PDB file of C-alpha atoms in Angstrom:
ATOM      1  CA  MET A   1     235.200 -42.217 159.967  1.00 38.00           C
ATOM      2  CA  PHE A   2     231.437 -41.875 159.637  1.00 34.00           C
ATOM      3  CA  ALA A   3     231.058 -42.368 163.411  1.00 39.00           C
ATOM      4  CA  LEU A   4     233.728 -39.783 164.076  1.00 39.00           C
ATOM      5  CA  SER A   5     232.085 -37.316 161.714  1.00 40.00           C
ATOM      6  CA  LEU A   6     228.660 -37.834 163.310  1.00 34.00           C
ATOM      7  CA  SER A   7     230.094 -37.438 166.803  1.00 40.00           C
ATOM      8  CA  HIS A   8     231.789 -34.223 165.773  1.00 44.00           C
ATOM      9  CA  ARG A   9     228.591 -32.874 164.274  1.00 40.00           C
ATOM     10  CA  LEU A  10     226.587 -33.687 167.395  1.00 35.00           C
ATOM     11  CA  ARG A  11     229.120 -31.885 169.573  1.00 46.00           C
ATOM     12  CA  VAL A  12     228.976 -28.859 167.301  1.00 41.00           C
ATOM     13  CA  ALA A  13     225.163 -28.916 167.342  1.00 39.00           C
ATOM     14  CA  ALA A  14     225.088 -29.203 171.126  1.00 41.00           C
ATOM     15  CA  ILE A  15     227.455 -26.270 171.487  1.00 41.00           C
ATOM     16  CA  ALA A  16     225.289 -24.246 169.103  1.00 41.00           C
ATOM     17  CA  VAL A  17     222.130 -24.974 171.135  1.00 36.00           C
ATOM     18  CA  VAL A  18     223.788 -23.992 174.412  1.00 39.00           C
ATOM     19  CA  THR A  19     225.250 -20.849 172.858  1.00 42.00           C
ATOM     20  CA  THR A  20     221.891 -19.851 171.380  1.00 38.00           C
ATOM     21  CA  ALA A  21     220.092 -20.424 174.688  1.00 39.00           C
ATOM     22  CA  ALA A  22     222.693 -18.404 176.559  1.00 42.00           C
ATOM     23  CA  ALA A  23     222.426 -15.595 174.040  1.00 41.00           C
ATOM     24  CA  PHE A  24     218.618 -15.604 174.300  1.00 36.00           C
ATOM     25  CA  CYS A  25     218.792 -15.381 178.077  1.00 38.00           C
ATOM     26  CA  ALA A  26     221.315 -12.549 177.822  1.00 43.00           C
ATOM     27  CA  VAL A  27     219.270 -10.397 175.459  1.00 44.00           C
ATOM     28  CA  ALA A  28     215.782 -11.131 176.775  1.00 43.00           C
ATOM     29  CA  PRO A  29     215.678 -10.522 180.542  1.00 49.00           C
ATOM     30  CA  PRO A  30     212.251 -10.280 182.193  1.00 46.00           C
ATOM     31  CA  ALA A  31     210.715  -6.867 181.581  1.00 44.00           C
ATOM     32  CA  ALA A  32     210.673  -4.631 184.645  1.00 46.00           C
ATOM     33  CA  ALA A  33     207.200  -3.617 185.807  1.00 44.00           C
ATOM     34  CA  ALA A  34     206.348   0.008 185.040  1.00 50.00           C
ATOM     35  CA  PRO A  35     206.002   2.140 188.172  1.00 63.00           C
ATOM     36  CA  ALA A  36     202.378   2.792 189.119  1.00 80.00           C
ATOM     37  CA  ARG A  37     201.112   6.282 188.376  1.00 92.00           C
ATOM     38  CA  ASP A  38     199.869   8.394 191.255  1.00 98.00           C
ATOM     39  CA  PRO A  39     196.098   8.210 191.731  1.00 99.00           C
ATOM     40  CA  ILE A  40     194.214  11.410 190.907  1.00 99.00           C
ATOM     41  CA  LEU A  41     191.661  13.298 192.993  1.00 99.00           C
ATOM     42  CA  PHE A  42     189.462  15.743 191.038  1.00 99.00           C
ATOM     43  CA  VAL A  43     188.009  18.766 192.876  1.00 99.00           C
ATOM     44  CA  HIS A  44     185.255  20.840 191.222  1.00 99.00           C
ATOM     45  CA  GLY A  45     184.508  24.522 191.712  1.00 99.00           C
ATOM     46  CA  TRP A  46     181.739  26.800 193.001  1.00 98.00           C
ATOM     47  CA  ARG A  47     178.241  25.469 192.227  1.00 97.00           C
ATOM     48  CA  GLY A  48     179.847  22.546 190.395  1.00 98.00           C
ATOM     49  CA  SER A  49     179.676  18.801 190.934  1.00 99.00           C
ATOM     50  CA  ALA A  50     181.589  15.590 190.341  1.00 99.00           C
ATOM     51  CA  ALA A  51     179.950  15.418 186.903  1.00 99.00           C
ATOM     52  CA  ASN A  52     182.069  18.379 185.787  1.00 99.00           C
ATOM     53  CA  TRP A  53     184.911  15.893 185.374  1.00 99.00           C
ATOM     54  CA  ASP A  54     183.120  13.501 182.989  1.00 99.00           C
ATOM     55  CA  TYR A  55     185.273  14.457 179.991  1.00 99.00           C
ATOM     56  CA  MET A  56     188.652  14.295 181.725  1.00 99.00           C
ATOM     57  CA  TRP A  57     187.619  11.193 183.660  1.00 99.00           C
ATOM     58  CA  GLY A  58     186.873   9.384 180.409  1.00 99.00           C
ATOM     59  CA  ARG A  59     190.092  10.571 178.794  1.00 99.00           C
ATOM     60  CA  PHE A  60     192.210   9.372 181.712  1.00 99.00           C
ATOM     61  CA  LEU A  61     190.508   5.969 181.545  1.00 98.00           C
ATOM     62  CA  ASN A  62     191.212   5.771 177.821  1.00 98.00           C
ATOM     63  CA  ASP A  63     194.849   6.610 178.506  1.00 98.00           C
ATOM     64  CA  GLY A  64     195.311   3.657 180.824  1.00 97.00           C
ATOM     65  CA  TYR A  65     194.205   4.761 184.281  1.00 98.00           C
ATOM     66  CA  SER A  66     191.947   2.347 186.151  1.00 97.00           C
ATOM     67  CA  THR A  67     188.799   3.504 187.932  1.00 98.00           C
ATOM     68  CA  ASP A  68     190.245   2.614 191.330  1.00 97.00           C
ATOM     69  CA  ARG A  69     193.012   5.195 190.797  1.00 98.00           C
ATOM     70  CA  LEU A  70     190.614   8.063 190.041  1.00 99.00           C
ATOM     71  CA  ALA A  71     188.337   9.807 192.553  1.00 99.00           C
ATOM     72  CA  ARG A  72     185.857  12.687 192.453  1.00 99.00           C
ATOM     73  CA  PHE A  73     183.179  13.934 194.795  1.00 99.00           C
ATOM     74  CA  THR A  74     180.525  16.631 195.154  1.00 99.00           C
ATOM     75  CA  TYR A  75     180.568  19.108 198.022  1.00 99.00           C
ATOM     76  CA  ASP A  76     178.420  22.010 199.220  1.00 98.00           C
ATOM     77  CA  SER A  77     180.210  24.996 197.700  1.00 98.00           C
ATOM     78  CA  THR A  78     178.383  27.590 199.812  1.00 97.00           C
ATOM     79  CA  GLN A  79     180.447  26.791 202.907  1.00 98.00           C
ATOM     80  CA  SER A  80     183.897  28.138 203.717  1.00 99.00           C
ATOM     81  CA  ASN A  81     186.803  26.841 201.680  1.00 99.00           C
ATOM     82  CA  LYS A  82     188.424  25.945 204.992  1.00 99.00           C
ATOM     83  CA  ASP A  83     185.602  23.483 205.681  1.00 99.00           C
ATOM     84  CA  ILE A  84     185.741  22.125 202.138  1.00 99.00           C
ATOM     85  CA  ALA A  85     189.485  21.597 202.598  1.00 99.00           C
ATOM     86  CA  VAL A  86     188.715  19.123 205.382  1.00 99.00           C
ATOM     87  CA  GLN A  87     186.620  17.137 202.892  1.00 99.00           C
ATOM     88  CA  VAL A  88     189.447  17.287 200.342  1.00 99.00           C
ATOM     89  CA  GLN A  89     191.748  15.890 203.019  1.00 99.00           C
ATOM     90  CA  ALA A  90     189.341  13.022 203.739  1.00 99.00           C
ATOM     91  CA  GLN A  91     188.980  12.209 200.036  1.00 99.00           C
ATOM     92  CA  ALA A  92     192.749  12.244 199.493  1.00 99.00           C
ATOM     93  CA  ASP A  93     193.306  10.017 202.527  1.00 99.00           C
ATOM     94  CA  ALA A  94     190.654   7.563 201.318  1.00 99.00           C
ATOM     95  CA  LEU A  95     192.208   7.435 197.846  1.00 99.00           C
ATOM     96  CA  ARG A  96     195.660   6.727 199.252  1.00 99.00           C
ATOM     97  CA  ALA A  97     194.276   4.040 201.558  1.00 98.00           C
ATOM     98  CA  ARG A  98     192.361   2.381 198.720  1.00 98.00           C
ATOM     99  CA  THR A  99     195.315   2.288 196.344  1.00 98.00           C
ATOM    100  CA  GLY A 100     198.219   1.957 198.763  1.00 98.00           C
ATOM    101  CA  ALA A 101     199.851   4.976 197.114  1.00 98.00           C
ATOM    102  CA  ALA A 102     202.166   7.187 199.144  1.00 98.00           C
ATOM    103  CA  LYS A 103     200.978  10.325 197.336  1.00 99.00           C
ATOM    104  CA  VAL A 104     198.115  11.492 195.145  1.00 99.00           C
ATOM    105  CA  ASP A 105     197.801  14.071 192.377  1.00 99.00           C
ATOM    106  CA  ILE A 106     195.073  16.709 192.673  1.00 99.00           C
ATOM    107  CA  VAL A 107     193.418  18.265 189.613  1.00 99.00           C
ATOM    108  CA  THR A 108     191.091  21.193 190.313  1.00 99.00           C
ATOM    109  CA  HIS A 109     188.771  23.588 188.531  1.00 99.00           C
ATOM    110  CA  SER A 110     187.905  27.117 189.612  1.00 99.00           C
ATOM    111  CA  MET A 111     187.345  27.411 193.390  1.00 99.00           C
ATOM    112  CA  GLY A 112     188.552  23.830 193.838  1.00 99.00           C
ATOM    113  CA  GLY A 113     192.027  25.270 193.554  1.00 99.00           C
ATOM    114  CA  LEU A 114     191.522  27.349 196.694  1.00 99.00           C
ATOM    115  CA  ASN A 115     190.214  24.718 199.093  1.00 99.00           C
ATOM    116  CA  SER A 116     192.774  22.176 197.863  1.00 99.00           C
ATOM    117  CA  ARG A 117     195.582  24.694 198.401  1.00 99.00           C
ATOM    118  CA  TRP A 118     194.299  25.220 201.932  1.00 99.00           C
ATOM    119  CA  TYR A 119     194.544  21.469 202.430  1.00 99.00           C
ATOM    120  CA  LEU A 120     198.127  21.539 201.159  1.00 99.00           C
ATOM    121  CA  ARG A 121     199.242  24.445 203.322  1.00 98.00           C
ATOM    122  CA  ASN A 122     197.325  23.858 206.526  1.00 98.00           C
ATOM    123  CA  LEU A 123     196.151  20.242 206.748  1.00 99.00           C
ATOM    124  CA  GLY A 124     199.292  18.243 206.015  1.00 98.00           C
ATOM    125  CA  GLY A 125     198.829  17.834 202.280  1.00 99.00           C
ATOM    126  CA  LEU A 126     202.316  19.020 201.325  1.00 99.00           C
ATOM    127  CA  ASP A 127     203.808  15.632 202.200  1.00 98.00           C
ATOM    128  CA  LEU A 128     201.001  13.623 200.587  1.00 99.00           C
ATOM    129  CA  VAL A 129     200.531  15.289 197.195  1.00 99.00           C
ATOM    130  CA  ASP A 130     202.883  14.952 194.230  1.00 99.00           C
ATOM    131  CA  ASP A 131     201.301  17.100 191.492  1.00 99.00           C
ATOM    132  CA  TRP A 132     198.653  19.814 191.875  1.00 99.00           C
ATOM    133  CA  VAL A 133     196.754  21.406 188.987  1.00 99.00           C
ATOM    134  CA  SER A 134     194.539  24.501 188.865  1.00 99.00           C
ATOM    135  CA  LEU A 135     192.300  25.108 185.837  1.00 99.00           C
ATOM    136  CA  GLY A 136     190.924  28.641 185.878  1.00 99.00           C
ATOM    137  CA  GLY A 137     191.416  29.044 189.612  1.00 99.00           C
ATOM    138  CA  PRO A 138     190.721  32.418 191.288  1.00 99.00           C
ATOM    139  CA  ASN A 139     194.020  32.189 193.136  1.00 99.00           C
ATOM    140  CA  HIS A 140     194.244  35.952 193.590  1.00 99.00           C
ATOM    141  CA  GLY A 141     190.520  36.646 193.516  1.00 99.00           C
ATOM    142  CA  THR A 142     187.928  37.466 190.871  1.00 99.00           C
ATOM    143  CA  ASP A 143     185.597  40.447 190.593  1.00 98.00           C
ATOM    144  CA  THR A 144     182.661  38.214 189.615  1.00 98.00           C
ATOM    145  CA  SER A 145     182.525  37.080 193.244  1.00 98.00           C
ATOM    146  CA  ASN A 146     181.454  40.585 194.249  1.00 97.00           C
ATOM    147  CA  SER A 147     177.922  39.759 193.094  1.00 94.00           C
ATOM    148  CA  CYS A 148     177.399  36.660 195.263  1.00 93.00           C
ATOM    149  CA  TYR A 149     177.337  36.403 199.035  1.00 94.00           C
ATOM    150  CA  ASP A 150     178.051  32.813 200.051  1.00 95.00           C
ATOM    151  CA  VAL A 151     180.906  32.507 202.525  1.00 98.00           C
ATOM    152  CA  SER A 152     182.989  30.913 199.794  1.00 98.00           C
ATOM    153  CA  CYS A 153     182.158  33.727 197.372  1.00 97.00           C
ATOM    154  CA  VAL A 154     183.323  36.349 199.842  1.00 98.00           C
ATOM    155  CA  GLU A 155     186.534  34.369 200.237  1.00 99.00           C
ATOM    156  CA  MET A 156     187.109  34.567 196.462  1.00 99.00           C
ATOM    157  CA  ARG A 157     187.150  38.365 196.455  1.00 99.00           C
ATOM    158  CA  ALA A 158     190.519  39.963 195.808  1.00 98.00           C
ATOM    159  CA  GLY A 159     192.082  41.052 199.090  1.00 98.00           C
ATOM    160  CA  SER A 160     189.820  38.866 201.258  1.00 98.00           C
ATOM    161  CA  ALA A 161     191.229  37.673 204.567  1.00 98.00           C
ATOM    162  CA  PHE A 162     191.107  34.107 203.252  1.00 99.00           C
ATOM    163  CA  LEU A 163     193.141  34.840 200.112  1.00 99.00           C
ATOM    164  CA  THR A 164     195.573  37.052 201.997  1.00 99.00           C
ATOM    165  CA  ASP A 165     196.275  34.168 204.355  1.00 99.00           C
ATOM    166  CA  LEU A 166     196.404  31.573 201.562  1.00 99.00           C
ATOM    167  CA  ASN A 167     198.870  33.580 199.454  1.00 98.00           C
ATOM    168  CA  SER A 168     201.096  34.840 202.263  1.00 98.00           C
ATOM    169  CA  GLY A 169     204.756  33.941 201.966  1.00 96.00           C
ATOM    170  CA  ASP A 170     205.446  31.200 199.433  1.00 98.00           C
ATOM    171  CA  GLU A 171     202.490  30.705 197.067  1.00 99.00           C
ATOM    172  CA  THR A 172     203.740  27.237 196.092  1.00 99.00           C
ATOM    173  CA  PRO A 173     205.242  25.733 199.253  1.00 99.00           C
ATOM    174  CA  GLY A 174     206.787  22.327 199.745  1.00 98.00           C
ATOM    175  CA  ARG A 175     207.968  19.850 197.123  1.00 98.00           C
ATOM    176  CA  VAL A 176     204.624  19.654 195.314  1.00 99.00           C
ATOM    177  CA  ASN A 177     204.724  20.246 191.540  1.00 99.00           C
ATOM    178  CA  TYR A 178     202.292  23.100 190.922  1.00 99.00           C
ATOM    179  CA  GLY A 179     200.731  23.737 187.513  1.00 99.00           C
ATOM    180  CA  THR A 180     198.080  26.220 186.398  1.00 99.00           C
ATOM    181  CA  TRP A 181     196.155  26.655 183.155  1.00 99.00           C
ATOM    182  CA  TRP A 182     194.534  30.041 182.533  1.00 99.00           C
ATOM    183  CA  SER A 183     192.585  31.442 179.609  1.00 99.00           C
ATOM    184  CA  PRO A 184     192.658  35.021 178.280  1.00 99.00           C
ATOM    185  CA  CYS A 185     188.937  34.595 177.538  1.00 99.00           C
ATOM    186  CA  ASP A 186     187.768  33.305 180.938  1.00 99.00           C
ATOM    187  CA  GLU A 187     184.542  35.180 181.666  1.00 98.00           C
ATOM    188  CA  ILE A 188     184.455  34.127 185.333  1.00 98.00           C
ATOM    189  CA  ILE A 189     188.031  34.772 186.442  1.00 99.00           C
ATOM    190  CA  ASN A 190     188.710  38.505 186.237  1.00 98.00           C
ATOM    191  CA  PRO A 191     191.472  39.424 185.841  1.00 98.00           C
ATOM    192  CA  ASP A 192     192.353  36.334 183.811  1.00 98.00           C
ATOM    193  CA  GLU A 193     195.891  36.279 185.219  1.00 98.00           C
ATOM    194  CA  SER A 194     194.527  35.717 188.733  1.00 99.00           C
ATOM    195  CA  THR A 195     195.123  31.994 188.246  1.00 99.00           C
ATOM    196  CA  ILE A 196     198.905  32.404 187.896  1.00 99.00           C
ATOM    197  CA  LEU A 197     200.986  31.423 190.931  1.00 99.00           C
ATOM    198  CA  ASN A 198     204.590  32.332 191.663  1.00 99.00           C
ATOM    199  CA  GLY A 199     206.684  29.175 191.513  1.00 98.00           C
ATOM    200  CA  ALA A 200     204.183  27.198 189.424  1.00 99.00           C
ATOM    201  CA  THR A 201     204.311  26.086 185.801  1.00 99.00           C
ATOM    202  CA  ASN A 202     201.744  28.527 184.392  1.00 99.00           C
ATOM    203  CA  THR A 203     200.221  27.751 180.986  1.00 99.00           C
ATOM    204  CA  ARG A 204     198.155  30.173 178.921  1.00 99.00           C
ATOM    205  CA  THR A 205     195.509  28.315 176.930  1.00 99.00           C
ATOM    206  CA  ALA A 206     193.711  29.185 173.721  1.00 98.00           C
ATOM    207  CA  CYS A 207     190.656  31.455 173.971  1.00 99.00           C
ATOM    208  CA  LEU A 208     188.476  29.260 176.189  1.00 99.00           C
ATOM    209  CA  GLY A 209     185.583  30.048 178.479  1.00 99.00           C
ATOM    210  CA  HIS A 210     185.585  29.021 182.129  1.00 99.00           C
ATOM    211  CA  LEU A 211     183.702  25.725 181.721  1.00 99.00           C
ATOM    212  CA  PRO A 212     185.300  24.785 178.372  1.00 99.00           C
ATOM    213  CA  LEU A 213     188.611  24.485 180.244  1.00 99.00           C
ATOM    214  CA  LEU A 214     187.169  21.192 181.482  1.00 99.00           C
ATOM    215  CA  SER A 215     186.477  19.776 178.016  1.00 99.00           C
ATOM    216  CA  SER A 216     189.410  21.031 175.975  1.00 99.00           C
ATOM    217  CA  ALA A 217     191.510  18.264 174.401  1.00 99.00           C
ATOM    218  CA  GLN A 218     194.553  20.537 174.479  1.00 99.00           C
ATOM    219  CA  VAL A 219     194.132  21.296 178.173  1.00 99.00           C
ATOM    220  CA  TYR A 220     193.551  17.634 178.969  1.00 99.00           C
ATOM    221  CA  GLU A 221     196.712  16.564 177.161  1.00 99.00           C
ATOM    222  CA  GLY A 222     198.732  19.181 179.017  1.00 99.00           C
ATOM    223  CA  VAL A 223     197.345  18.070 182.371  1.00 99.00           C
ATOM    224  CA  ARG A 224     197.879  14.389 181.553  1.00 99.00           C
ATOM    225  CA  ASP A 225     201.512  14.997 180.677  1.00 98.00           C
ATOM    226  CA  PHE A 226     202.020  17.164 183.774  1.00 99.00           C
ATOM    227  CA  VAL A 227     200.835  14.520 186.239  1.00 98.00           C
ATOM    228  CA  ARG A 228     202.779  11.630 184.678  1.00 91.00           C
TER     229      ARG A 228
END
């Protein structure tokens, strides 16, 4: 009787172990790897530099991006935006090659929005960019450019041949997600609403100056969520 009882208990215990193991396997499958986020290329504006992105660069790193998935560069802003667009193309291609990503996101400030849009429209970028962001971009011109005479400055004047060409037809072509952030207190972009693009997600910020758009926590958080 004792032997029978022990045998019965062992069988019950064995069944319990198998059942528990099966249940564990059923409820704890291997976690799926999270999809990699698109790498980001930052493009500064007129008379700016790569250092303009120090704040956002640091915030993106703190939010989990690795340095190999972020890129920024400095260009000569006195040349035509068409020539700068070629450099944007090269930087985007290099970032995709380095990361193996099919597409990149582009985050721009001021005039960087113009040369990067030229890259999108005229240099094949529409198929290689997922999200595009303009912070205080003179997308329809700014009257402050009337007081400077670089080729790029002339191109930023409202009604210039460059802007007329850039904005002809669809202002936000392709399947790119376009987003703009504009401030009612931007002292460089006049009129302030020049940044707004038809077909884009256009966000009015708090009362921020032109450069403070780059270091606003609220703007950063909006951009971060937009490019996710």
